[in-house]
Amino acid sequence: MMSVEIKENIFWVGAVDWAVRDFHGYETPRGTTYNNYLIIDDDITLVDTVKFDFVDVSIKSIKGLVDPSKIKNMVVNHIEDDHVTGLDRIMALAPDATIYITEKGRKGLERFFDTSKWKINVVKTGDTLSTGHHTLTFLETPMLHWPDSMMTYVQEKKLLISQDGFGQHIASASRFDDEFVTCQSVSELDDAVLDYYANILMPFGPIIKNKLAEVGRLGLDIDMIAPDHGIIWRSHSKKVVQKYLDLANGAAELSVPIIYDTMWKSTANMALAIMQGVKDEGLDCKVIKLRATPMSAAIKEFWKARGCLIGSPTLNNILYPTVAEFLTHLRGLRPKNRMVGAFGSYGWGGGAVREAYDEFKKMGLEVFEPGVQVNYKPSHEDELACYNFGREFAVRLREYHAKF
Ligand code: FEO
Protein backbone atom coordinates (compact mmCIF):
# COMPACT_ATOMS: atom_id res chain seq x y z
CA MET A 1 0.00 0.00 0.00
CA MET A 2 1.43 3.35 -0.98
CA SER A 3 1.39 6.60 0.95
CA VAL A 4 -1.86 8.35 1.79
CA GLU A 5 -2.13 12.12 2.23
CA ILE A 6 -3.90 12.65 5.54
CA LYS A 7 -3.63 16.46 5.55
CA GLU A 8 -2.13 18.70 2.91
CA ASN A 9 1.58 17.79 2.65
CA ILE A 10 1.36 15.27 5.50
CA PHE A 11 1.42 11.63 4.45
CA TRP A 12 0.84 8.26 6.09
CA VAL A 13 3.86 6.17 5.09
CA GLY A 14 3.23 3.16 7.32
CA ALA A 15 2.52 -0.50 6.76
CA VAL A 16 -0.40 -2.88 7.27
CA ASP A 17 0.32 -6.14 9.08
CA TRP A 18 -2.58 -8.30 7.97
CA ALA A 19 -1.19 -11.50 9.44
CA VAL A 20 -0.09 -10.75 13.00
CA ARG A 21 -2.17 -12.67 15.51
CA ASP A 22 0.18 -12.59 18.50
CA PHE A 23 1.38 -9.14 19.49
CA HIS A 24 3.74 -9.84 22.40
CA GLY A 25 1.12 -12.23 23.76
CA TYR A 26 -1.84 -9.98 23.00
CA GLU A 27 -4.12 -11.76 20.53
CA THR A 28 -4.78 -9.55 17.50
CA PRO A 29 -7.47 -11.27 15.41
CA ARG A 30 -7.86 -8.18 13.24
CA GLY A 31 -4.10 -7.74 12.58
CA THR A 32 -2.64 -4.26 13.00
CA THR A 33 -0.83 -1.42 11.28
CA TYR A 34 2.39 0.42 12.07
CA ASN A 35 1.70 4.05 11.19
CA ASN A 36 4.27 6.74 10.62
CA TYR A 37 3.91 10.12 9.00
CA LEU A 38 5.99 12.21 6.62
CA ILE A 39 5.69 16.01 6.66
CA ILE A 40 6.82 17.54 3.40
CA ASP A 41 7.98 21.05 4.12
CA ASP A 42 11.14 23.18 3.89
CA ASP A 43 12.60 20.74 6.42
CA ILE A 44 11.30 17.28 5.63
CA THR A 45 10.23 15.54 8.82
CA LEU A 46 9.40 11.93 9.54
CA VAL A 47 7.36 11.22 12.64
CA ASP A 48 8.04 7.70 13.90
CA THR A 49 9.31 4.64 12.09
CA VAL A 50 7.81 1.15 11.92
CA LYS A 51 8.58 -2.39 13.03
CA PHE A 52 11.75 -3.71 11.39
CA ASP A 53 9.94 -6.36 9.32
CA PHE A 54 7.93 -3.58 7.64
CA VAL A 55 10.52 -0.87 7.25
CA ASP A 56 11.04 -1.62 3.54
CA VAL A 57 7.35 -0.95 2.95
CA SER A 58 7.62 2.40 4.70
CA ILE A 59 10.85 3.32 2.89
CA LYS A 60 9.20 2.54 -0.46
CA SER A 61 6.37 4.93 0.38
CA ILE A 62 8.81 7.61 1.52
CA LYS A 63 10.84 7.23 -1.69
CA GLY A 64 7.68 7.70 -3.69
CA LEU A 65 7.44 11.19 -2.17
CA VAL A 66 10.96 12.41 -1.41
CA ASP A 67 14.59 11.41 -1.43
CA PRO A 68 15.02 9.96 2.10
CA SER A 69 18.49 11.54 2.40
CA LYS A 70 16.67 14.88 2.47
CA ILE A 71 14.89 14.04 5.75
CA LYS A 72 15.99 16.73 8.17
CA ASN A 73 14.05 15.81 11.31
CA MET A 74 13.25 12.39 12.74
CA VAL A 75 10.69 12.52 15.56
CA VAL A 76 10.68 9.43 17.77
CA ASN A 77 7.53 9.44 19.88
CA HIS A 78 8.03 5.99 21.41
CA ILE A 79 10.82 3.44 21.56
CA GLU A 80 8.90 0.16 21.81
CA ASP A 81 10.08 -2.35 19.20
CA ASP A 82 7.03 -2.07 16.96
CA HIS A 83 7.88 1.59 16.30
CA VAL A 84 11.61 1.91 16.65
CA THR A 85 13.24 -1.21 15.24
CA GLY A 86 13.11 0.38 11.78
CA LEU A 87 14.98 3.49 12.99
CA ASP A 88 18.46 2.21 12.16
CA ARG A 89 17.49 1.67 8.52
CA ILE A 90 15.89 5.10 8.25
CA MET A 91 18.88 6.83 9.83
CA ALA A 92 21.21 5.02 7.43
CA LEU A 93 19.26 6.62 4.57
CA ALA A 94 18.98 10.00 6.31
CA PRO A 95 22.29 10.39 8.14
CA ASP A 96 21.93 14.16 8.48
CA ALA A 97 18.59 13.95 10.25
CA THR A 98 18.29 15.13 13.84
CA ILE A 99 16.29 12.90 16.17
CA TYR A 100 13.73 14.60 18.43
CA ILE A 101 12.94 12.46 21.47
CA THR A 102 12.26 12.69 25.22
CA GLU A 103 15.10 12.29 27.70
CA LYS A 104 13.85 8.86 28.75
CA GLY A 105 13.52 7.94 25.10
CA ARG A 106 17.11 9.00 24.46
CA LYS A 107 18.35 6.83 27.30
CA GLY A 108 16.31 3.87 26.09
CA LEU A 109 17.47 4.34 22.51
CA GLU A 110 21.06 3.84 23.67
CA ARG A 111 20.08 0.35 24.83
CA PHE A 112 18.85 -0.58 21.37
CA PHE A 113 21.33 1.16 19.06
CA ASP A 114 24.76 2.70 18.85
CA THR A 115 23.48 6.27 18.98
CA SER A 116 26.92 7.91 18.99
CA LYS A 117 26.67 8.55 15.26
CA TRP A 118 23.29 10.29 15.48
CA LYS A 119 22.36 13.89 16.23
CA ILE A 120 19.82 13.81 19.05
CA ASN A 121 17.79 16.72 20.37
CA VAL A 122 15.98 16.01 23.64
CA VAL A 123 12.57 17.67 23.91
CA LYS A 124 10.00 18.18 26.62
CA THR A 125 6.37 19.25 26.80
CA GLY A 126 5.76 22.58 25.09
CA ASP A 127 8.97 22.55 23.02
CA THR A 128 8.35 23.36 19.38
CA LEU A 129 10.03 22.64 16.07
CA SER A 130 9.35 24.65 12.92
CA THR A 131 9.68 22.75 9.67
CA GLY A 132 8.95 25.85 7.57
CA HIS A 133 5.20 26.00 7.21
CA HIS A 134 4.41 23.68 10.11
CA THR A 135 5.00 24.03 13.83
CA LEU A 136 5.36 20.81 15.79
CA THR A 137 4.66 20.95 19.53
CA PHE A 138 5.83 18.04 21.65
CA LEU A 139 3.77 16.66 24.51
CA GLU A 140 5.42 14.20 26.89
CA THR A 141 3.04 11.42 27.91
CA PRO A 142 5.09 9.37 30.38
CA MET A 143 3.54 5.97 31.15
CA LEU A 144 1.13 6.29 28.24
CA HIS A 145 2.23 3.74 28.01
CA TRP A 146 6.02 3.69 28.41
CA PRO A 147 8.19 6.17 30.33
CA ASP A 148 9.61 7.59 27.10
CA SER A 149 6.29 8.18 25.37
CA MET A 150 5.30 11.48 23.81
CA MET A 151 2.89 12.83 21.20
CA THR A 152 3.46 15.41 18.47
CA TYR A 153 0.94 18.12 17.60
CA VAL A 154 1.06 19.83 14.21
CA GLN A 155 -0.40 23.23 14.94
CA GLU A 156 -1.32 24.48 11.47
CA LYS A 157 -3.17 21.26 10.65
CA LYS A 158 -4.74 20.71 14.09
CA LEU A 159 -3.28 17.24 13.89
CA LEU A 160 -2.26 15.17 16.91
CA ILE A 161 0.12 12.32 16.10
CA SER A 162 -0.73 10.32 19.16
CA GLN A 163 1.62 7.33 19.04
CA ASP A 164 -0.06 4.36 20.79
CA GLY A 165 -2.81 6.55 22.29
CA PHE A 166 -6.19 6.23 20.55
CA GLY A 167 -4.80 3.32 18.52
CA GLN A 168 -6.44 0.06 17.63
CA HIS A 169 -5.13 -3.24 16.35
CA ILE A 170 -6.91 -3.24 13.02
CA ALA A 171 -5.48 -4.17 9.64
CA SER A 172 -7.59 -2.56 6.97
CA ALA A 173 -7.46 -1.13 3.47
CA SER A 174 -9.15 1.94 4.99
CA ARG A 175 -6.95 4.57 6.61
CA PHE A 176 -9.68 6.76 8.09
CA ASP A 177 -12.45 6.14 10.61
CA ASP A 178 -15.25 7.24 8.27
CA GLU A 179 -14.01 4.91 5.54
CA PHE A 180 -13.73 2.03 7.99
CA VAL A 181 -17.20 2.39 9.46
CA THR A 182 -18.65 2.51 5.95
CA CYS A 183 -16.87 -0.70 4.91
CA GLN A 184 -17.12 -2.42 8.32
CA SER A 185 -19.12 -0.98 11.20
CA VAL A 186 -19.05 1.49 14.08
CA SER A 187 -19.35 -1.37 16.56
CA GLU A 188 -16.29 -3.11 15.06
CA LEU A 189 -14.26 0.07 15.52
CA ASP A 190 -15.64 0.68 19.04
CA ASP A 191 -14.78 -2.88 19.99
CA ALA A 192 -11.22 -2.47 18.71
CA VAL A 193 -10.79 0.74 20.74
CA LEU A 194 -12.07 -0.96 23.89
CA ASP A 195 -9.90 -4.01 23.28
CA TYR A 196 -6.79 -1.85 22.93
CA TYR A 197 -7.64 0.29 25.94
CA ALA A 198 -8.34 -2.72 28.17
CA ASN A 199 -5.17 -4.57 27.27
CA ILE A 200 -2.71 -1.68 27.02
CA LEU A 201 -4.06 1.38 28.82
CA MET A 202 -6.26 0.08 31.65
CA PRO A 203 -3.64 0.84 34.36
CA PHE A 204 -3.21 4.42 33.25
CA GLY A 205 -6.70 5.94 33.64
CA PRO A 206 -5.61 8.71 36.07
CA ILE A 207 -2.70 9.65 33.81
CA ILE A 208 -5.00 9.77 30.80
CA LYS A 209 -7.35 12.16 32.59
CA ASN A 210 -4.46 14.44 33.60
CA LYS A 211 -2.99 14.38 30.12
CA LEU A 212 -6.26 15.25 28.44
CA ALA A 213 -6.67 18.15 30.91
CA GLU A 214 -3.15 19.28 29.99
CA VAL A 215 -4.09 19.22 26.29
CA GLY A 216 -6.93 21.59 27.20
CA ARG A 217 -4.59 23.89 29.16
CA LEU A 218 -2.13 24.00 26.26
CA GLY A 219 -5.02 25.04 24.03
CA LEU A 220 -4.38 22.32 21.46
CA ASP A 221 -7.31 22.42 19.08
CA ILE A 222 -7.50 18.88 17.69
CA ASP A 223 -9.21 18.18 14.41
CA MET A 224 -7.53 14.88 13.52
CA ILE A 225 -5.84 12.20 15.65
CA ALA A 226 -3.33 10.00 13.88
CA PRO A 227 -2.23 7.10 16.08
CA ASP A 228 0.62 4.70 15.36
CA HIS A 229 -1.77 1.73 15.08
CA GLY A 230 -4.94 1.27 13.12
CA ILE A 231 -7.41 3.80 11.82
CA ILE A 232 -6.84 7.57 11.73
CA TRP A 233 -9.52 9.62 13.48
CA ARG A 234 -10.70 12.11 10.86
CA SER A 235 -14.43 12.28 11.57
CA HIS A 236 -14.69 10.98 15.14
CA SER A 237 -11.68 12.45 16.94
CA LYS A 238 -13.82 14.16 19.58
CA LYS A 239 -15.81 10.97 20.10
CA VAL A 240 -12.70 8.86 20.75
CA VAL A 241 -11.32 11.46 23.18
CA GLN A 242 -14.63 11.35 25.07
CA LYS A 243 -14.52 7.56 25.04
CA TYR A 244 -11.06 7.60 26.60
CA LEU A 245 -12.28 10.02 29.27
CA ASP A 246 -15.28 7.80 29.98
CA LEU A 247 -13.10 4.69 30.24
CA ALA A 248 -10.60 6.50 32.45
CA ASN A 249 -13.51 7.51 34.69
CA GLY A 250 -14.56 3.87 35.01
CA ALA A 251 -17.42 3.67 32.51
CA ALA A 252 -18.79 0.14 32.18
CA GLU A 253 -21.85 -1.78 31.04
CA LEU A 254 -24.25 -3.19 33.58
CA SER A 255 -23.55 -6.78 32.56
CA VAL A 256 -21.72 -9.82 33.91
CA PRO A 257 -19.16 -11.98 32.16
CA ILE A 258 -18.61 -15.31 33.88
CA ILE A 259 -14.97 -16.12 33.24
CA TYR A 260 -14.02 -19.63 34.25
CA ASP A 261 -12.20 -22.84 33.50
CA THR A 262 -13.15 -26.39 34.26
CA MET A 263 -11.63 -29.89 34.50
CA TRP A 264 -14.57 -32.34 34.45
CA LYS A 265 -17.41 -29.85 33.84
CA SER A 266 -18.46 -29.34 37.46
CA THR A 267 -17.33 -25.69 37.45
CA ALA A 268 -18.78 -25.36 33.92
CA ASN A 269 -22.18 -26.53 35.15
CA MET A 270 -21.97 -24.13 38.09
CA ALA A 271 -21.27 -21.33 35.59
CA LEU A 272 -24.41 -22.17 33.62
CA ALA A 273 -26.62 -22.16 36.73
CA ILE A 274 -25.12 -18.84 37.84
CA MET A 275 -25.64 -17.40 34.36
CA GLN A 276 -29.33 -18.24 34.56
CA GLY A 277 -29.61 -16.47 37.90
CA VAL A 278 -27.92 -13.32 36.54
CA LYS A 279 -30.12 -13.43 33.45
CA ASP A 280 -33.32 -13.89 35.46
CA GLU A 281 -32.38 -10.82 37.45
CA GLY A 282 -32.41 -8.89 34.18
CA LEU A 283 -28.72 -8.48 33.39
CA ASP A 284 -26.91 -9.60 30.28
CA CYS A 285 -24.40 -12.35 30.94
CA LYS A 286 -21.67 -14.07 28.90
CA VAL A 287 -20.01 -17.36 29.81
CA ILE A 288 -16.34 -17.37 28.84
CA LYS A 289 -14.18 -20.46 29.15
CA LEU A 290 -10.57 -19.44 29.48
CA ARG A 291 -9.07 -22.45 27.70
CA ALA A 292 -11.23 -21.61 24.69
CA THR A 293 -10.64 -17.84 24.73
CA PRO A 294 -7.58 -15.68 24.07
CA MET A 295 -6.42 -13.94 27.24
CA SER A 296 -6.74 -10.49 25.70
CA ALA A 297 -10.36 -11.18 24.69
CA ALA A 298 -11.18 -12.27 28.26
CA ILE A 299 -9.53 -9.12 29.62
CA LYS A 300 -11.62 -6.99 27.28
CA GLU A 301 -14.82 -8.72 28.42
CA PHE A 302 -13.85 -8.17 32.05
CA TRP A 303 -13.21 -4.48 31.46
CA LYS A 304 -16.37 -3.91 29.45
CA ALA A 305 -18.66 -4.95 32.30
CA ARG A 306 -19.28 -3.51 35.78
CA GLY A 307 -19.16 -6.92 37.42
CA CYS A 308 -17.52 -10.27 36.82
CA LEU A 309 -17.72 -13.75 38.31
CA ILE A 310 -14.65 -15.95 38.24
CA GLY A 311 -14.91 -19.75 38.33
CA SER A 312 -12.10 -22.17 39.03
CA PRO A 313 -11.80 -25.79 40.05
CA THR A 314 -9.24 -26.52 42.72
CA LEU A 315 -6.17 -28.28 41.38
CA ASN A 316 -3.52 -29.34 43.88
CA ASN A 317 -5.09 -27.04 46.49
CA ILE A 318 -4.78 -23.89 44.38
CA LEU A 319 -6.39 -22.13 41.43
CA TYR A 320 -6.61 -23.86 38.09
CA PRO A 321 -3.59 -22.61 36.06
CA THR A 322 -5.51 -20.70 33.37
CA VAL A 323 -7.56 -18.89 36.02
CA ALA A 324 -4.42 -18.05 38.00
CA GLU A 325 -2.85 -16.74 34.80
CA PHE A 326 -5.89 -14.60 34.06
CA LEU A 327 -5.97 -13.12 37.56
CA THR A 328 -2.24 -12.40 37.52
CA HIS A 329 -2.58 -10.69 34.17
CA LEU A 330 -5.57 -8.72 35.43
CA ARG A 331 -3.73 -7.60 38.59
CA GLY A 332 -0.97 -6.11 36.42
CA LEU A 333 -3.60 -4.05 34.61
CA ARG A 334 -4.77 -2.55 37.94
CA PRO A 335 -8.52 -2.60 37.26
CA LYS A 336 -10.73 -0.22 39.21
CA ASN A 337 -14.45 0.23 39.84
CA ARG A 338 -15.47 -3.37 39.26
CA MET A 339 -17.36 -5.84 41.48
CA VAL A 340 -16.29 -9.48 41.55
CA GLY A 341 -17.17 -12.82 43.09
CA ALA A 342 -15.86 -16.39 42.77
CA PHE A 343 -17.11 -19.94 42.58
CA GLY A 344 -15.70 -23.37 41.87
CA SER A 345 -15.67 -27.08 42.47
CA TYR A 346 -13.20 -29.16 44.44
CA GLY A 347 -12.53 -32.82 45.15
CA TRP A 348 -11.03 -33.06 48.61
CA GLY A 349 -9.27 -29.96 49.97
CA GLY A 350 -10.57 -26.88 48.16
CA GLY A 351 -8.61 -23.65 47.94
CA ALA A 352 -9.28 -22.11 44.52
CA VAL A 353 -12.17 -19.88 45.60
CA ARG A 354 -10.24 -18.62 48.61
CA GLU A 355 -7.27 -17.82 46.39
CA ALA A 356 -9.49 -15.98 43.93
CA TYR A 357 -10.79 -13.76 46.73
CA ASP A 358 -7.22 -13.16 47.92
CA GLU A 359 -6.40 -11.93 44.42
CA PHE A 360 -9.49 -9.70 44.29
CA LYS A 361 -8.51 -8.09 47.57
CA LYS A 362 -4.95 -7.48 46.38
CA MET A 363 -6.46 -5.65 43.42
CA GLY A 364 -8.74 -3.56 45.63
CA LEU A 365 -11.87 -4.61 43.75
CA GLU A 366 -15.39 -4.50 45.22
CA VAL A 367 -15.89 -8.03 46.52
CA PHE A 368 -19.13 -9.99 46.66
CA GLU A 369 -18.77 -12.67 49.35
CA PRO A 370 -19.02 -15.48 50.15
CA GLY A 371 -18.42 -17.38 46.97
CA VAL A 372 -19.94 -20.74 46.14
CA GLN A 373 -18.05 -24.03 46.38
CA VAL A 374 -19.24 -27.47 45.35
CA ASN A 375 -17.77 -30.82 46.28
CA TYR A 376 -17.10 -33.02 43.21
CA LYS A 377 -20.29 -32.53 41.23
CA PRO A 378 -23.11 -30.04 41.66
CA SER A 379 -26.30 -31.61 42.99
CA HIS A 380 -29.72 -30.12 42.28
CA GLU A 381 -29.42 -28.19 45.57
CA ASP A 382 -25.96 -26.98 44.60
CA GLU A 383 -27.24 -25.76 41.25
CA LEU A 384 -30.00 -23.89 43.04
CA ALA A 385 -27.37 -22.30 45.32
CA CYS A 386 -25.41 -21.27 42.21
CA TYR A 387 -28.56 -19.84 40.62
CA ASN A 388 -29.27 -17.80 43.75
CA PHE A 389 -25.63 -16.66 43.88
CA GLY A 390 -26.08 -15.31 40.34
CA ARG A 391 -29.31 -13.53 41.25
CA GLU A 392 -27.88 -12.01 44.42
CA PHE A 393 -24.75 -10.89 42.61
CA ALA A 394 -26.90 -9.18 39.97
CA VAL A 395 -28.95 -7.36 42.62
CA ARG A 396 -25.84 -6.10 44.40
CA LEU A 397 -24.21 -5.18 41.13
CA ARG A 398 -27.16 -3.03 40.10
CA GLU A 399 -26.82 -1.07 43.36
CA TYR A 400 -23.04 -0.77 42.94
CA HIS A 401 -23.40 0.39 39.32
CA ALA A 402 -25.77 3.18 40.37
CA LYS A 403 -22.86 4.88 42.18
CA PHE A 404 -21.12 5.67 38.89
FE1 FEO B 1 2.76 0.25 19.66
FE2 FEO B 1 3.90 0.70 22.81
O1 FEO B 1 4.01 0.21 21.04
PDB file of N, CA and C and ligand atoms in Angstrom, residues 23-24 78 80-83 145-146 163-164 169 196 200 228-229, ligand 1:
ATOM      1  N   PHE A  23       0.631 -10.393  19.321  1.00  0.00           N
ATOM      2  CA  PHE A  23       1.383  -9.144  19.489  1.00  0.00           C
ATOM      3  C   PHE A  23       1.923  -9.145  20.913  1.00  0.00           C
ATOM      4  N   HIS A  24       3.120  -9.558  21.087  1.00  0.00           N
ATOM      5  CA  HIS A  24       3.736  -9.836  22.397  1.00  0.00           C
ATOM      6  C   HIS A  24       2.768 -10.487  23.394  1.00  0.00           C
ATOM      7  N   HIS A  78       8.127   7.165  20.533  1.00  0.00           N
ATOM      8  CA  HIS A  78       8.029   5.988  21.413  1.00  0.00           C
ATOM      9  C   HIS A  78       9.061   4.965  20.958  1.00  0.00           C
ATOM     10  N   GLU A  80       9.216   1.594  21.802  1.00  0.00           N
ATOM     11  CA  GLU A  80       8.903   0.160  21.810  1.00  0.00           C
ATOM     12  C   GLU A  80       9.219  -0.418  20.423  1.00  0.00           C
ATOM     13  N   ASP A  81       9.550  -1.712  20.417  1.00  0.00           N
ATOM     14  CA  ASP A  81      10.084  -2.348  19.205  1.00  0.00           C
ATOM     15  C   ASP A  81       9.222  -2.144  17.960  1.00  0.00           C
ATOM     16  N   ASP A  82       7.894  -2.145  18.143  1.00  0.00           N
ATOM     17  CA  ASP A  82       7.035  -2.067  16.965  1.00  0.00           C
ATOM     18  C   ASP A  82       7.111  -0.711  16.276  1.00  0.00           C
ATOM     19  N   HIS A  83       7.764   0.275  16.932  1.00  0.00           N
ATOM     20  CA  HIS A  83       7.884   1.592  16.304  1.00  0.00           C
ATOM     21  C   HIS A  83       9.320   1.999  16.046  1.00  0.00           C
ATOM     22  N   HIS A 145       2.286   4.672  26.928  1.00  0.00           N
ATOM     23  CA  HIS A 145       2.228   3.742  28.015  1.00  0.00           C
ATOM     24  C   HIS A 145       3.596   3.298  28.469  1.00  0.00           C
ATOM     25  N   TRP A 146       4.647   3.940  27.942  1.00  0.00           N
ATOM     26  CA  TRP A 146       6.017   3.694  28.408  1.00  0.00           C
ATOM     27  C   TRP A 146       6.574   5.003  28.972  1.00  0.00           C
ATOM     28  N   GLN A 163       0.839   8.524  18.690  1.00  0.00           N
ATOM     29  CA  GLN A 163       1.617   7.335  19.039  1.00  0.00           C
ATOM     30  C   GLN A 163       0.657   6.200  19.420  1.00  0.00           C
ATOM     31  N   ASP A 164       0.858   5.469  20.498  1.00  0.00           N
ATOM     32  CA  ASP A 164      -0.060   4.357  20.789  1.00  0.00           C
ATOM     33  C   ASP A 164      -1.456   4.835  21.218  1.00  0.00           C
ATOM     34  N   HIS A 169      -5.770  -2.215  17.180  1.00  0.00           N
ATOM     35  CA  HIS A 169      -5.127  -3.243  16.353  1.00  0.00           C
ATOM     36  C   HIS A 169      -6.123  -3.670  15.278  1.00  0.00           C
ATOM     37  N   TYR A 196      -8.123  -2.456  22.797  1.00  0.00           N
ATOM     38  CA  TYR A 196      -6.794  -1.848  22.926  1.00  0.00           C
ATOM     39  C   TYR A 196      -6.648  -1.171  24.290  1.00  0.00           C
ATOM     40  N   ILE A 200      -3.938  -2.489  27.002  1.00  0.00           N
ATOM     41  CA  ILE A 200      -2.713  -1.684  27.022  1.00  0.00           C
ATOM     42  C   ILE A 200      -2.819  -0.543  28.042  1.00  0.00           C
ATOM     43  N   ASP A 228      -0.387   5.541  16.015  1.00  0.00           N
ATOM     44  CA  ASP A 228       0.620   4.695  15.363  1.00  0.00           C
ATOM     45  C   ASP A 228       0.103   3.287  15.071  1.00  0.00           C
ATOM     46  N   HIS A 229      -1.135   3.004  15.448  1.00  0.00           N
ATOM     47  CA  HIS A 229      -1.766   1.725  15.083  1.00  0.00           C
ATOM     48  C   HIS A 229      -3.185   1.977  14.605  1.00  0.00           C
TER      49      HIS A 229
HETATM   50 FE1  FEO B   1       2.760   0.246  19.658  1.00  0.00          FE
HETATM   51 FE2  FEO B   1       3.902   0.704  22.808  1.00  0.00          FE
HETATM   52  O1  FEO B   1       4.010   0.209  21.039  1.00  0.00           O
END
